């Protein structure tokens, strides 16, 4: 029983970490797009 709980816990932690990485990656892209828009406006 304890081994099953350990495996389940590890699987859940892995999913959360992978999901977090994708979220951070998406935020990074959004920030990059915002920065590009600011640079374009500043260049005018």
Tab-separated table of C-alpha atoms in Angstrom:
chain	number	residue	atom	x	y	z
A	1	UNK	CA	0.000	0.000	0.000
A	2	UNK	CA	2.789	2.422	0.908
A	3	UNK	CA	4.606	1.744	-2.375
A	4	UNK	CA	1.464	2.584	-4.367
A	5	UNK	CA	1.093	5.864	-2.488
A	6	UNK	CA	4.739	6.711	-3.137
A	7	UNK	CA	4.384	6.045	-6.854
A	8	UNK	CA	1.179	8.098	-6.989
A	9	UNK	CA	2.839	10.975	-5.142
A	10	UNK	CA	5.852	10.958	-7.473
A	11	UNK	CA	3.559	10.899	-10.517
A	12	UNK	CA	1.549	13.859	-9.219
A	13	UNK	CA	4.672	15.880	-8.433
A	14	UNK	CA	6.023	15.163	-11.915
A	15	UNK	CA	2.794	16.313	-13.555
A	16	UNK	CA	2.725	19.509	-11.508
A	17	UNK	CA	6.345	20.300	-12.364
A	18	UNK	CA	5.813	19.653	-16.069
A	19	UNK	CA	2.664	21.761	-16.071
A	20	UNK	CA	4.522	24.524	-14.284
A	21	UNK	CA	7.281	24.502	-16.872
A	22	UNK	CA	4.777	24.929	-19.683
A	23	UNK	CA	3.078	27.764	-17.816
A	24	UNK	CA	6.358	29.603	-17.275
A	25	UNK	CA	7.262	29.051	-20.920
A	26	UNK	CA	3.952	30.601	-22.003
A	27	UNK	CA	4.417	33.600	-19.719
A	28	UNK	CA	7.900	34.091	-21.136
A	29	UNK	CA	6.507	34.202	-24.671
A	30	UNK	CA	3.861	36.740	-23.619
A	31	UNK	CA	6.477	38.968	-21.989
A	32	UNK	CA	8.661	38.697	-25.073
A	33	UNK	CA	5.766	39.773	-27.324
A	34	UNK	CA	5.025	42.723	-25.047
A	35	UNK	CA	8.693	43.735	-25.156
A	36	UNK	CA	8.700	43.572	-28.943
A	37	UNK	CA	5.613	45.783	-29.105
A	38	UNK	CA	7.252	48.333	-26.807
A	39	UNK	CA	10.411	48.336	-28.941
A	40	UNK	CA	8.361	48.950	-32.101
A	41	UNK	CA	6.567	51.895	-30.502
A	42	UNK	CA	9.815	53.346	-29.198
A	43	UNK	CA	11.403	53.108	-32.649
A	44	UNK	CA	8.701	55.335	-34.200
